[in-house]
The first five atom37 places (N, CA, C, CB, O) and aatype in JSON, in Angstrom:
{
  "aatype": [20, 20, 20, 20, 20, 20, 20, 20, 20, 20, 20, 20, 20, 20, 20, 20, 20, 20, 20, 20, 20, 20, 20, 20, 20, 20, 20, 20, 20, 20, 20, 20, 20, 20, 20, 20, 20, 20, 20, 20, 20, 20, 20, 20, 20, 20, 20, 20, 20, 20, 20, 20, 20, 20, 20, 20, 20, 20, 20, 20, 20, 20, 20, 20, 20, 20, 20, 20, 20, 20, 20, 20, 20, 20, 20, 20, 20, 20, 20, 20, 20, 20, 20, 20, 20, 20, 20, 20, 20, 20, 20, 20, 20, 20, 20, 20, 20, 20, 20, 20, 20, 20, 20, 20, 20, 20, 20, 20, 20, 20, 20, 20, 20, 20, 20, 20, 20, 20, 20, 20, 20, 20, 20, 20, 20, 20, 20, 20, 20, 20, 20, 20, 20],
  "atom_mask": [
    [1, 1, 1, 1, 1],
    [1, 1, 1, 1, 1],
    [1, 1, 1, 1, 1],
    [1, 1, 1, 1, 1],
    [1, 1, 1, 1, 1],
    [1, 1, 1, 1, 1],
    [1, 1, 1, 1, 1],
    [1, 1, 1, 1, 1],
    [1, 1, 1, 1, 1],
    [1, 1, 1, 1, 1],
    [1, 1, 1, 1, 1],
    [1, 1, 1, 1, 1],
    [1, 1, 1, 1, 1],
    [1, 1, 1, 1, 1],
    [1, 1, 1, 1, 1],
    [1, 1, 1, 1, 1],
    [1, 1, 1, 1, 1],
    [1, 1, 1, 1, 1],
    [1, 1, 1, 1, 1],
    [1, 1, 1, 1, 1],
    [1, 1, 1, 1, 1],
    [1, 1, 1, 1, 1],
    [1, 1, 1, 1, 1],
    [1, 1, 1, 1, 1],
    [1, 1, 1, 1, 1],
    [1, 1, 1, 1, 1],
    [1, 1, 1, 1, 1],
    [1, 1, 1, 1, 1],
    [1, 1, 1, 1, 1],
    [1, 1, 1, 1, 1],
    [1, 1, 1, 1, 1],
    [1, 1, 1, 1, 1],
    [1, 1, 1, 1, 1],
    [1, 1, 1, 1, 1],
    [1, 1, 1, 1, 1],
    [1, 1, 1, 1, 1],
    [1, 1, 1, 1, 1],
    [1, 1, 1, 1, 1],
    [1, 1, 1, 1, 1],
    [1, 1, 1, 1, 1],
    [1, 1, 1, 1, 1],
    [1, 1, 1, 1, 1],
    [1, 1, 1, 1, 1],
    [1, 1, 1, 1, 1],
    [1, 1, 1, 1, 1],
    [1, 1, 1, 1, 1],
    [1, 1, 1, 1, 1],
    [1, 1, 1, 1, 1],
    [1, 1, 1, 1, 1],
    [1, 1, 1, 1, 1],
    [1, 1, 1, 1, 1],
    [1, 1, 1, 1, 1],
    [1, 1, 1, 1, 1],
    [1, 1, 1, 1, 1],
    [1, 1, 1, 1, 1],
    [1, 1, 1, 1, 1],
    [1, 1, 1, 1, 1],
    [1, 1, 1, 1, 1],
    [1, 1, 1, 1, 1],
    [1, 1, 1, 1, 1],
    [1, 1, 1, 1, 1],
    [1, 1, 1, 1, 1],
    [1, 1, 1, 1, 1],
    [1, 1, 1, 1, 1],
    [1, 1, 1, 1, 1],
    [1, 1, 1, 1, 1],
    [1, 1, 1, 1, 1],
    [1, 1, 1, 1, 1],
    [1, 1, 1, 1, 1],
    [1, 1, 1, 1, 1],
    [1, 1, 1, 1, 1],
    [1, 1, 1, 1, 1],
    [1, 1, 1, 1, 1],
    [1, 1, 1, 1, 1],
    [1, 1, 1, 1, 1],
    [1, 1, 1, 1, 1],
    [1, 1, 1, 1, 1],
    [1, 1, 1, 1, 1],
    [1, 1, 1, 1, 1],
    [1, 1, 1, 1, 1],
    [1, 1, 1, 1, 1],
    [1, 1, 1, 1, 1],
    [1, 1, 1, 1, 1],
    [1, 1, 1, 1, 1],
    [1, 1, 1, 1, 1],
    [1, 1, 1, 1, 1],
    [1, 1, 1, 1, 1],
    [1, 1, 1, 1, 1],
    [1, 1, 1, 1, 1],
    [1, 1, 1, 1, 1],
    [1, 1, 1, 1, 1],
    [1, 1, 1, 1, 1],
    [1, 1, 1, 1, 1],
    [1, 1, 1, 1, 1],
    [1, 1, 1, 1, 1],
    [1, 1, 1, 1, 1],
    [1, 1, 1, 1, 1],
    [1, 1, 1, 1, 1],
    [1, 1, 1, 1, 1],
    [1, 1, 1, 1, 1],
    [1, 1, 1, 1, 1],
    [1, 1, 1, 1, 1],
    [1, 1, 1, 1, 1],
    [1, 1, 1, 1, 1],
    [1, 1, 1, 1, 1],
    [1, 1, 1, 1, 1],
    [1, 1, 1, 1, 1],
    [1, 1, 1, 1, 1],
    [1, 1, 1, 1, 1],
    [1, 1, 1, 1, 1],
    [1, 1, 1, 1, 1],
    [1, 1, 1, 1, 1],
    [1, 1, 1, 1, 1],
    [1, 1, 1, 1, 1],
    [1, 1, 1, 1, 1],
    [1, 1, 1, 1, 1],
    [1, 1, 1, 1, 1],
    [1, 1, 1, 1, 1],
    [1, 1, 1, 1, 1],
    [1, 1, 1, 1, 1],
    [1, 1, 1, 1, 1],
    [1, 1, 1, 1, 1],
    [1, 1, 1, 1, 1],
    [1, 1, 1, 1, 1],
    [1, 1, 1, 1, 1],
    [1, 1, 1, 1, 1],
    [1, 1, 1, 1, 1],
    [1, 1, 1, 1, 1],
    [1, 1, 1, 1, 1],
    [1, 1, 1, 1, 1],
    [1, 1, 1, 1, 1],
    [1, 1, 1, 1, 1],
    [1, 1, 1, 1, 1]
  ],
  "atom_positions": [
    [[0.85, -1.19, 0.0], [0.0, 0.0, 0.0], [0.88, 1.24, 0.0], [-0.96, 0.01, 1.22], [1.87, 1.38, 0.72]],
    [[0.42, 2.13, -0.89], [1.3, 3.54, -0.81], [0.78, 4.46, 0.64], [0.92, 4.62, -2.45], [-0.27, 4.67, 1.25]],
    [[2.46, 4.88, 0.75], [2.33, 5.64, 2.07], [1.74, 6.97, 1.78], [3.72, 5.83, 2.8], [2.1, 7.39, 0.69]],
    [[0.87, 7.83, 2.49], [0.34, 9.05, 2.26], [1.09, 9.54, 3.08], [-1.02, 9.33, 2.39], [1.15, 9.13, 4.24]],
    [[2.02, 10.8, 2.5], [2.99, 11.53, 3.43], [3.15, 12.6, 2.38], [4.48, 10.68, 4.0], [3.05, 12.44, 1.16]],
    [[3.44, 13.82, 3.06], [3.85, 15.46, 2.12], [4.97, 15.23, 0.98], [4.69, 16.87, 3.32], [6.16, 14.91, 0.93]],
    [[4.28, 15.44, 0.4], [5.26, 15.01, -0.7], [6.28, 16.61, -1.34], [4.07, 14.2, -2.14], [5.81, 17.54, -2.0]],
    [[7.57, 16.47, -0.92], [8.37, 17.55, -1.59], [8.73, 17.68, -2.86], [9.37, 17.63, -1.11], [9.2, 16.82, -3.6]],
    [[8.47, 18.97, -3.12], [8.68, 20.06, -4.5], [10.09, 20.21, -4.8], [8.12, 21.68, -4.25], [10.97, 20.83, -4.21]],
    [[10.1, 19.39, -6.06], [11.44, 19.14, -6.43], [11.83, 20.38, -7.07], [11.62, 17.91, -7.33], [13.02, 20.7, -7.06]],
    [[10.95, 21.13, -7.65], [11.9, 22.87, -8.6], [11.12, 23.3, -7.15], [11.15, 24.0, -10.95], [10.02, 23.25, -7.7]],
    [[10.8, 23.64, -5.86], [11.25, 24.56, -4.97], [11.87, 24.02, -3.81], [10.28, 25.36, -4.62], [11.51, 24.07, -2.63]],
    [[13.25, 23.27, -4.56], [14.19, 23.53, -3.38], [15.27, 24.73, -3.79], [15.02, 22.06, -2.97], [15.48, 25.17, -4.93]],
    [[15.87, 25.1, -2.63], [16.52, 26.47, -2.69], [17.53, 26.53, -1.49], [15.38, 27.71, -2.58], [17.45, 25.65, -0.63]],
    [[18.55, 27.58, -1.37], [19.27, 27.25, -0.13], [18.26, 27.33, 0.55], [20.41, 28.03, 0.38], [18.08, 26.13, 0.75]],
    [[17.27, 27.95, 1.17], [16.56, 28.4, 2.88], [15.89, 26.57, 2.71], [14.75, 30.38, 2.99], [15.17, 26.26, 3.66]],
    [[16.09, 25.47, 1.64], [15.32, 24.79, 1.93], [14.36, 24.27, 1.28], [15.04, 25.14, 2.6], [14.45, 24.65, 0.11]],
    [[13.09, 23.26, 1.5], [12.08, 22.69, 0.88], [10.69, 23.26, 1.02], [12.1, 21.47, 1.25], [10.19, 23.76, 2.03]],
    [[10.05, 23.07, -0.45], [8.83, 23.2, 0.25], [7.64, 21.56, 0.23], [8.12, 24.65, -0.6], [7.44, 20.91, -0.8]],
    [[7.13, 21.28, 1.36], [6.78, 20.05, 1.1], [5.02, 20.47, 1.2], [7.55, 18.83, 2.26], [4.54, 21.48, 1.7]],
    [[4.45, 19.53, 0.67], [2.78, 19.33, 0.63], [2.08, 18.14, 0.91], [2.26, 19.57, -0.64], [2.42, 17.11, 0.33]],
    [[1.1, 18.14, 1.76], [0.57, 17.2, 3.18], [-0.43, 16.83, 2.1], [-0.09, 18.03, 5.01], [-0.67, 17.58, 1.15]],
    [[-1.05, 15.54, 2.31], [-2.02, 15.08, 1.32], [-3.54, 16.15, 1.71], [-2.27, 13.14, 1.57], [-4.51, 16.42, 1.0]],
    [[-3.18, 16.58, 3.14], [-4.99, 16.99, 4.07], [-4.88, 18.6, 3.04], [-4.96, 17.37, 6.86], [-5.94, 19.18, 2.85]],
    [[-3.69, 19.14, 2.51], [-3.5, 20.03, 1.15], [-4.24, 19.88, 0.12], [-2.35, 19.91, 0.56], [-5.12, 20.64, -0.27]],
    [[-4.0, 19.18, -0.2], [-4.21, 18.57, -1.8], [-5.85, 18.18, -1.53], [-2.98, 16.87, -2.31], [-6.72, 18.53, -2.32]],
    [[-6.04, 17.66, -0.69], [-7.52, 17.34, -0.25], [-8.51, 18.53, -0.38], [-7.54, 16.88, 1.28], [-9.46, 18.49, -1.17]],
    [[-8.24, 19.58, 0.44], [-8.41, 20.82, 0.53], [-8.73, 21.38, -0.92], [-7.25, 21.38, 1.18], [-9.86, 21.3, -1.41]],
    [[-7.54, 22.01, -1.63], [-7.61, 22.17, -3.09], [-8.62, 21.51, -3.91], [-6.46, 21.78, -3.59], [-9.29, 22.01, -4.81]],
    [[-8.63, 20.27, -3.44], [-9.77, 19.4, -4.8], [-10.77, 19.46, -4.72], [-9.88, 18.02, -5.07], [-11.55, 19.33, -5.67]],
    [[-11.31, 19.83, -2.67], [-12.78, 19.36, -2.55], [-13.06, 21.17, -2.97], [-13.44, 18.5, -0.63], [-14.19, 21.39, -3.42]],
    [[-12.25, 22.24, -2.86], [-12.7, 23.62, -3.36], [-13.13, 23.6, -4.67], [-11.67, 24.62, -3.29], [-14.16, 24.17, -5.02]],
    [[-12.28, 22.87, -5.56], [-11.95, 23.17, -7.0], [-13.34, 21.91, -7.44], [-9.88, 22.76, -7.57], [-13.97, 22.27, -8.43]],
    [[-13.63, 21.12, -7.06], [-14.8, 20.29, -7.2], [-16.15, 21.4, -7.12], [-14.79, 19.08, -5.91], [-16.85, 21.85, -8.02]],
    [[-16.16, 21.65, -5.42], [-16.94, 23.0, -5.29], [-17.91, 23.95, -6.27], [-16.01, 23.76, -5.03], [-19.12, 24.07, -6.47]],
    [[-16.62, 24.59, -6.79], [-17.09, 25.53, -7.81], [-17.91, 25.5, -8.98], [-16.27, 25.92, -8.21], [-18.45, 26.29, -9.74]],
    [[-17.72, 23.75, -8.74], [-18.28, 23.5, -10.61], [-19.65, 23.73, -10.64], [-18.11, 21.74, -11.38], [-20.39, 23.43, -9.71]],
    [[-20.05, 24.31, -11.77], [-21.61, 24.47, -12.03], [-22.53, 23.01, -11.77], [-21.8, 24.97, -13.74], [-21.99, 22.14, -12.45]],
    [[-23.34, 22.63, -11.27], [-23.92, 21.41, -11.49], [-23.63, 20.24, -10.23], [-23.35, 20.96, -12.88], [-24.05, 19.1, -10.0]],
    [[-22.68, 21.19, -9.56], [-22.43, 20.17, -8.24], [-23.02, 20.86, -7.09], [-20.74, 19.83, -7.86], [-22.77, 22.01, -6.72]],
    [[-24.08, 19.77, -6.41], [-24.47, 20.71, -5.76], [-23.98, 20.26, -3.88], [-26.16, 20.88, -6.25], [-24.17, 20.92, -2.86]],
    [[-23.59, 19.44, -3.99], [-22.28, 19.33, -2.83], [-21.31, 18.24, -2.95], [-22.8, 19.1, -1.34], [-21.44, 17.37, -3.82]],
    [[-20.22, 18.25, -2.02], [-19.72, 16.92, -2.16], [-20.02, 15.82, -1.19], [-18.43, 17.01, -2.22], [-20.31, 16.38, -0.13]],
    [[-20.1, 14.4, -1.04], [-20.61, 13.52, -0.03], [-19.73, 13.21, 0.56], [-21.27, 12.49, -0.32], [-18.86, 12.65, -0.11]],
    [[-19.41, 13.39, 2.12], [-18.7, 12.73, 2.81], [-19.24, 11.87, 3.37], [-18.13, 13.28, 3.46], [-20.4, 11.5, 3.17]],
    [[-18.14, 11.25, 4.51], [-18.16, 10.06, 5.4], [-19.25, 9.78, 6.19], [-17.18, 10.09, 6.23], [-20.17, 10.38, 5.63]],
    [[-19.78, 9.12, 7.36], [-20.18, 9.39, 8.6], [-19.51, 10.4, 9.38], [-20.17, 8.33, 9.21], [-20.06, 11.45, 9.69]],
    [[-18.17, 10.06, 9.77], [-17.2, 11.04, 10.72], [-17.55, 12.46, 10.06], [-15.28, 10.65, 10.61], [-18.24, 13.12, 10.84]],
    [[-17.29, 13.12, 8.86], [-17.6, 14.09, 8.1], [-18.6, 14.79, 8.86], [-17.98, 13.69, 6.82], [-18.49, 15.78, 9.59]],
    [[-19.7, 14.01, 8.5], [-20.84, 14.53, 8.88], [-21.17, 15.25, 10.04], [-21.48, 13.75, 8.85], [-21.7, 16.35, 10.21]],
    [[-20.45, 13.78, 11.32], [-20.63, 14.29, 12.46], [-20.3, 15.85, 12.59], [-19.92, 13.51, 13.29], [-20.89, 16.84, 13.01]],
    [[-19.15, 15.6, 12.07], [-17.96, 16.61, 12.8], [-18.77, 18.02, 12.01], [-15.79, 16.22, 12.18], [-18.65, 19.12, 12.54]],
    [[-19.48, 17.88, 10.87], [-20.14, 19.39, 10.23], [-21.4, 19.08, 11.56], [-20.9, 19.42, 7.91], [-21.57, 20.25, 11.92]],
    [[-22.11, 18.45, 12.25], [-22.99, 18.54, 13.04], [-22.48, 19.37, 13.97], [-23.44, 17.44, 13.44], [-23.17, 20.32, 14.33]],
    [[-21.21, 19.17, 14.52], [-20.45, 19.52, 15.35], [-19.84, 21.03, 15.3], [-19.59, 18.58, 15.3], [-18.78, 21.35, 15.82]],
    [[-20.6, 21.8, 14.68], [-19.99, 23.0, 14.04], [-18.53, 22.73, 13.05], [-19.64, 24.0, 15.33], [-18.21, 23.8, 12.52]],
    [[-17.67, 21.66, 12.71], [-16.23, 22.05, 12.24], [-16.64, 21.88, 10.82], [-14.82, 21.05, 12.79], [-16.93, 20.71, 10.57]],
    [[-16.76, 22.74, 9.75], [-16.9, 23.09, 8.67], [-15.48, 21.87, 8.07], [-16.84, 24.9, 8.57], [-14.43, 21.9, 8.72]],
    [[-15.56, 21.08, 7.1], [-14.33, 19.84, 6.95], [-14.16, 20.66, 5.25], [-15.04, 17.49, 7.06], [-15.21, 20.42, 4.67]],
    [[-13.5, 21.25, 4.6], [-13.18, 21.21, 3.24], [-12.93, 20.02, 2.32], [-12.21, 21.86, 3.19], [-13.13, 20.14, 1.12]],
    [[-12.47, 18.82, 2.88], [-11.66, 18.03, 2.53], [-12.75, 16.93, 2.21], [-10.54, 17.81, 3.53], [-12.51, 15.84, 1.68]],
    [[-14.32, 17.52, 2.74], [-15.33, 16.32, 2.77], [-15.65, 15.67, 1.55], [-16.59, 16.72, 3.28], [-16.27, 16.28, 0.69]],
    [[-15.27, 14.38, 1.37], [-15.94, 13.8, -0.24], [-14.59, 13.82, -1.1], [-17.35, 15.06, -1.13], [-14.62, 13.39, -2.25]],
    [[-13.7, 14.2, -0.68], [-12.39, 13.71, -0.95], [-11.23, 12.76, -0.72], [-12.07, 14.3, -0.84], [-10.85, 12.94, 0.44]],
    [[-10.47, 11.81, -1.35], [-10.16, 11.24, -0.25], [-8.61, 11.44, -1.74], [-11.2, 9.53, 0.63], [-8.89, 11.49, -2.94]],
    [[-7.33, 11.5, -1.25], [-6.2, 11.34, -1.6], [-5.44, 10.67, -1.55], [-5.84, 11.8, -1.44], [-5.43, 10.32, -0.37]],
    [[-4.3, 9.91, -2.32], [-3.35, 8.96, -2.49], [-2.12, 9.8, -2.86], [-3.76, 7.88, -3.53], [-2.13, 10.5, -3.87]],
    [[-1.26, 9.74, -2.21], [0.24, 10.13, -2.94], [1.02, 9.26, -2.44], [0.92, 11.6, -2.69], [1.23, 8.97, -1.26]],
    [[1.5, 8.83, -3.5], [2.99, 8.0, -3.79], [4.03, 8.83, -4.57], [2.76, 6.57, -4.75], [3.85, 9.17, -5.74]],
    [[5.26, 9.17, -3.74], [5.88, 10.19, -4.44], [5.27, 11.39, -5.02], [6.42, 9.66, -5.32], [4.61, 12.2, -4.38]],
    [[5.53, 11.47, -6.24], [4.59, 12.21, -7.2], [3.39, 12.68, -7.89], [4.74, 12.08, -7.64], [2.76, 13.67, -8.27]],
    [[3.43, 11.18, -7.84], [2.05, 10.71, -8.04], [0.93, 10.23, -7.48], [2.07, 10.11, -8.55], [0.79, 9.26, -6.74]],
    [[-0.23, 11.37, -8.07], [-1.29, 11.6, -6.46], [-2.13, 11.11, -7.43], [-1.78, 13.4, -5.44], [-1.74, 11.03, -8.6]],
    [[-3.46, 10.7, -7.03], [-4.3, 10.02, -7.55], [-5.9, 10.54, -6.53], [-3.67, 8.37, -7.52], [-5.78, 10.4, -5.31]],
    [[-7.01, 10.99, -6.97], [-7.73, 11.81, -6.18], [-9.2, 10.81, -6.82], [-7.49, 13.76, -6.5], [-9.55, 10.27, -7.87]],
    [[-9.69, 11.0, -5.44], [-11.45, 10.36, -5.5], [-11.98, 11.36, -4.99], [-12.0, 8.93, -4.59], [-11.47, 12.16, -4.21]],
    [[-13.31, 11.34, -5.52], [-14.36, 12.71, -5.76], [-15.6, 12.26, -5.71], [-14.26, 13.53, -7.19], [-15.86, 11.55, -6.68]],
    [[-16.43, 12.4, -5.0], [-17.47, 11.81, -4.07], [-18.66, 13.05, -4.23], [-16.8, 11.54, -2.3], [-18.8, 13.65, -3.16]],
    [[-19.48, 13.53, -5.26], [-20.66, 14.29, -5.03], [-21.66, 13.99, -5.82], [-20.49, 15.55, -5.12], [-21.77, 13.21, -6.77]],
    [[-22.55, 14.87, -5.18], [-24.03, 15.34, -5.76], [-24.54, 16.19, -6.07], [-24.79, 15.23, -5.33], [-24.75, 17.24, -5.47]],
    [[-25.0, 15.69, -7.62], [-25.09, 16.79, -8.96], [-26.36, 17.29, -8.43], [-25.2, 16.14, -10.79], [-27.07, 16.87, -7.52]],
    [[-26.48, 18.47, -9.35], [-28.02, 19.1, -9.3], [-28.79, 18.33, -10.15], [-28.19, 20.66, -9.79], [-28.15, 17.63, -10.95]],
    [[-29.95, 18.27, -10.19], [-30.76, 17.76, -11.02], [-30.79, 18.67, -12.12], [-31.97, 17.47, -10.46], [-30.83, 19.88, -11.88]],
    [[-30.76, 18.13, -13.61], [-30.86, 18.75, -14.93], [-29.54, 19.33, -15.27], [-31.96, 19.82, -15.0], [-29.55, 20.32, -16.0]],
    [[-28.49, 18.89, -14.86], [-27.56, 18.95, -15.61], [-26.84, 17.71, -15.97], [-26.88, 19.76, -15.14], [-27.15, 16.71, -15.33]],
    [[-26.28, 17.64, -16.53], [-25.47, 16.25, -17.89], [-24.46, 15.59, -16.75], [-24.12, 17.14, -19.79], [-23.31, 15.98, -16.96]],
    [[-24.54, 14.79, -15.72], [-23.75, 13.81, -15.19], [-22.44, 13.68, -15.38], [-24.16, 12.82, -15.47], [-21.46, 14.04, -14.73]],
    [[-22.62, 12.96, -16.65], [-21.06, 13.19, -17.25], [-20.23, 14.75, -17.64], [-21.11, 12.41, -18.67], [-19.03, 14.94, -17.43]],
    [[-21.18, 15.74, -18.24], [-20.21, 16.61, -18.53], [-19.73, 17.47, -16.97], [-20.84, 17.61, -19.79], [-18.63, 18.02, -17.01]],
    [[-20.53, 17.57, -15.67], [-20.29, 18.21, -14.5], [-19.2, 17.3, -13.97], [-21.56, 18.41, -13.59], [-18.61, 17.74, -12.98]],
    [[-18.67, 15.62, -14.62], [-18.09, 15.43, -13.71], [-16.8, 15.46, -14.69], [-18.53, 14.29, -12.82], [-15.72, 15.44, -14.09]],
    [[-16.75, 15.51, -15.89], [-15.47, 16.0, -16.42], [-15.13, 17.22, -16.46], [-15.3, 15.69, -17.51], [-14.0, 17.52, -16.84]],
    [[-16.03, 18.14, -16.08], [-15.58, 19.74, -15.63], [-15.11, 19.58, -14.44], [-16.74, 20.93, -15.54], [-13.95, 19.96, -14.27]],
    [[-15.81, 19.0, -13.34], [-14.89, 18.76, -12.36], [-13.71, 18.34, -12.21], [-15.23, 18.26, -11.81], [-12.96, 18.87, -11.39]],
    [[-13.19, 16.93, -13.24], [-11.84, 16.79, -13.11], [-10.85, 17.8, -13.38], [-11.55, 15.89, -13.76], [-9.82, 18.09, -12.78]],
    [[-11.53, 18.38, -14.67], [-10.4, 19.5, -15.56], [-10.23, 20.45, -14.13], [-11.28, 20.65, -17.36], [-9.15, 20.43, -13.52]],
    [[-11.21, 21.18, -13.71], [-10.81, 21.52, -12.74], [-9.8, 21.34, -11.67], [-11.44, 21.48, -12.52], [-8.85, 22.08, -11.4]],
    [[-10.31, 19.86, -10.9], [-9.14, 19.94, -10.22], [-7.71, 19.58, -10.42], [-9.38, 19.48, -9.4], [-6.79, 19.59, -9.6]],
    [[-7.71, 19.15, -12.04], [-5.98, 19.19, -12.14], [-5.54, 20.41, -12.85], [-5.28, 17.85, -13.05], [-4.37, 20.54, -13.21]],
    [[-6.61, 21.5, -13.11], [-6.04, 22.66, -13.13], [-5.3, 23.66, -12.3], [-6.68, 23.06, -13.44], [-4.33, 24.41, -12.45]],
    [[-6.52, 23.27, -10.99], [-6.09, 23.85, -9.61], [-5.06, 23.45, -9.17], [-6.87, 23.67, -8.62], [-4.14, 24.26, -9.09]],
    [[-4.88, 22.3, -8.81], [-3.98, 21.34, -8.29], [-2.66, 21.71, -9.0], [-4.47, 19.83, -8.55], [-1.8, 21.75, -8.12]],
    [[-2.1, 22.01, -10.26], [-1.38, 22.19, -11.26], [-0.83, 23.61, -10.65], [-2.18, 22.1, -12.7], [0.29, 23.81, -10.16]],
    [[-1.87, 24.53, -10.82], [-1.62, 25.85, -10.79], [-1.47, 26.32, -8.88], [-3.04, 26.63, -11.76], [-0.63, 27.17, -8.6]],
    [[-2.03, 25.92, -8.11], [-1.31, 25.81, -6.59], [-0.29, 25.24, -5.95], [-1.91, 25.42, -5.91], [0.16, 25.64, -4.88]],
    [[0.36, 23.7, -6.97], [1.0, 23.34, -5.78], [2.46, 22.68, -7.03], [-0.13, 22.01, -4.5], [3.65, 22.46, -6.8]],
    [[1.69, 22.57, -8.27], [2.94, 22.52, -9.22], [2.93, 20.72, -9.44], [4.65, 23.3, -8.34], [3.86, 20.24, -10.08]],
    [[1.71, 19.68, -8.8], [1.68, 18.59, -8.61], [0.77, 18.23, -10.13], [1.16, 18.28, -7.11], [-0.07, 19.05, -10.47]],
    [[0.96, 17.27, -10.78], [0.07, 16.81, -11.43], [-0.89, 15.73, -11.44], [0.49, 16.77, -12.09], [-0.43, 14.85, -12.17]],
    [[-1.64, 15.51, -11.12], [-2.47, 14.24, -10.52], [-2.51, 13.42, -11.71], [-4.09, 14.55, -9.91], [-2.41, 13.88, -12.84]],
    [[-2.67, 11.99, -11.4], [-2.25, 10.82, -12.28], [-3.53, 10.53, -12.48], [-1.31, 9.61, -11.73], [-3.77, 10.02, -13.57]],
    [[-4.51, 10.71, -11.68], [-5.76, 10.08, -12.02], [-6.91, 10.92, -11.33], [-5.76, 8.55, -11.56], [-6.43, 11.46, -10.33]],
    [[-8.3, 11.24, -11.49], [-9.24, 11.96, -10.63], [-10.77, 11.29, -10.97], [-9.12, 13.69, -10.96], [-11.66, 11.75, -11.7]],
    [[-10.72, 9.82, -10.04], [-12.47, 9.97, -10.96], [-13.64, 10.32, -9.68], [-13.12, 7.94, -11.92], [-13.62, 10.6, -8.49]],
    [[-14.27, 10.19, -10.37], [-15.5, 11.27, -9.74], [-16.65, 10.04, -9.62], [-16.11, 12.88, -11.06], [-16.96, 9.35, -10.59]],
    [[-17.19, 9.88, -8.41], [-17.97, 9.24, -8.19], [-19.24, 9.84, -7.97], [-17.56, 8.61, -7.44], [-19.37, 10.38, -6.88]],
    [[-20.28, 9.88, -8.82], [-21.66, 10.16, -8.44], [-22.54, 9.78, -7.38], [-22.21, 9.86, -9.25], [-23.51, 9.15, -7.82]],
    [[-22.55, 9.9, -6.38], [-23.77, 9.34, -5.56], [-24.62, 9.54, -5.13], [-23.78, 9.02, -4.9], [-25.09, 8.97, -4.15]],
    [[-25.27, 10.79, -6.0], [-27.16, 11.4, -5.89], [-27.22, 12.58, -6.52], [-27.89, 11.81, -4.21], [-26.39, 13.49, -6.59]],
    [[-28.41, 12.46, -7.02], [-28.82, 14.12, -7.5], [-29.27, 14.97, -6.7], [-29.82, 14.28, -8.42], [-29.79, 14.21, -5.87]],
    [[-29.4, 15.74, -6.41], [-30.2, 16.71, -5.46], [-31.3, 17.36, -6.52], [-29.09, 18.01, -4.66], [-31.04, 18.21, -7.38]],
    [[-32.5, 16.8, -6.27], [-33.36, 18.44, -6.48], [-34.3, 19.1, -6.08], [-33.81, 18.69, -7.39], [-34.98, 18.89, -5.08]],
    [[-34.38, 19.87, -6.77], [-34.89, 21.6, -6.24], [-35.6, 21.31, -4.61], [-36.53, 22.47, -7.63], [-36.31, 20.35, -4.31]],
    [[-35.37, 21.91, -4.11], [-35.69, 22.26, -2.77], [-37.22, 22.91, -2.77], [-34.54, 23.3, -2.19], [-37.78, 23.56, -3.65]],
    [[-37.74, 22.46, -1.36], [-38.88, 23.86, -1.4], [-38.5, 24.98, -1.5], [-39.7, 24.12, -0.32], [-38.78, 25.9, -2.27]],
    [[-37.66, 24.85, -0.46], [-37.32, 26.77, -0.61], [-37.28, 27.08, -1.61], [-36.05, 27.51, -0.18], [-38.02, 27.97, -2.02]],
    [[-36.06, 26.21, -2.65], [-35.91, 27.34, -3.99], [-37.01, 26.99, -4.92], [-34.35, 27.22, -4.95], [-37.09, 27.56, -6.01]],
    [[-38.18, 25.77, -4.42], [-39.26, 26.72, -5.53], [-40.37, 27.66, -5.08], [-40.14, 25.75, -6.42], [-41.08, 28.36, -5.79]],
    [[-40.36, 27.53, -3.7], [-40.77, 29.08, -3.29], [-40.63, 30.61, -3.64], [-40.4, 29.18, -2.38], [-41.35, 31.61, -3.67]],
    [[-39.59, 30.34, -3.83], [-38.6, 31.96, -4.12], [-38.26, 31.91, -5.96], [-36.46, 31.91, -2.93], [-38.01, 32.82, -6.75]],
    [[-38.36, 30.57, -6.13], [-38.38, 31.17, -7.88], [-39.52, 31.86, -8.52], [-38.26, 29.99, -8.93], [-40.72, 31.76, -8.29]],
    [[-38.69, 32.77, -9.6], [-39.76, 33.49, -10.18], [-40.71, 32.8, -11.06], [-39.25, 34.48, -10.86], [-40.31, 31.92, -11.82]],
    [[-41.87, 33.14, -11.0], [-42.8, 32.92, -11.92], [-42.71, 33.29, -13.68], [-43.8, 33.58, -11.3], [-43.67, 33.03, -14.41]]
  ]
}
């Protein structure tokens, strides 16, 4: 089994030193960059997850889970789409995403990102209360 440990940035070493990156990082980054995408309307975490958002601690990392071996990180993606948008295309916007992010924050390239669907969400009362007519 690959060890999950910070994996150091080979173009930023320098004399003062290294810079290294913790997988609970990279976790962070993906479950944001997942986030954003149009059509996702959260990501699914754990039990523990849950608790701990019961618990007031807001988790970023929820519905993410990370692998790094050396270099090579490999990312699982755990949400739920909105209803009426295309499955597949929200969850390949999501990947592009997060190896854009991931790319452009930490200089890592992820080897693999698939995206697991596990519910649609839709429309709420509230929001068909408050939609316009």
């Amino acid at each position: 089994m690959a060890e999950n440990h910070a994996v150091k940035i080979a173009d930023y070493k320098n004399e003062l030193g290294t810079v290294e990156i913790s997988p609970e990082v990279v976790e962070i980054i993906a479950g944001l960059a997942a986030a954003e995408v149009e059509g996702v309307d959260h990501l699914h975490g754990n039990f523990a997850a849950g608790v701990a958002e019961k618990l007031g601690r807001k988790s970023l990392s929820k519905g993410i889970k990370v692998d790094m071996n050396g270099e090579n990180v490999t990312i699982e993606v755990y949400i739920v789409t909105k209803y009426g948008h295309s499955i597949p295309e929200v969850g390949g916007r999501v990947q592009e995403n997060i190896v854009q992010t991931l790319k452009t924050m930490t200089a890592l390239e992820a080897k693999a990102v698939h995206i697991h669907v596990t519910g649609v969400q839709f429309e709420t009362k509230l929001e068909a209360e408050t939609a316009p007519e």
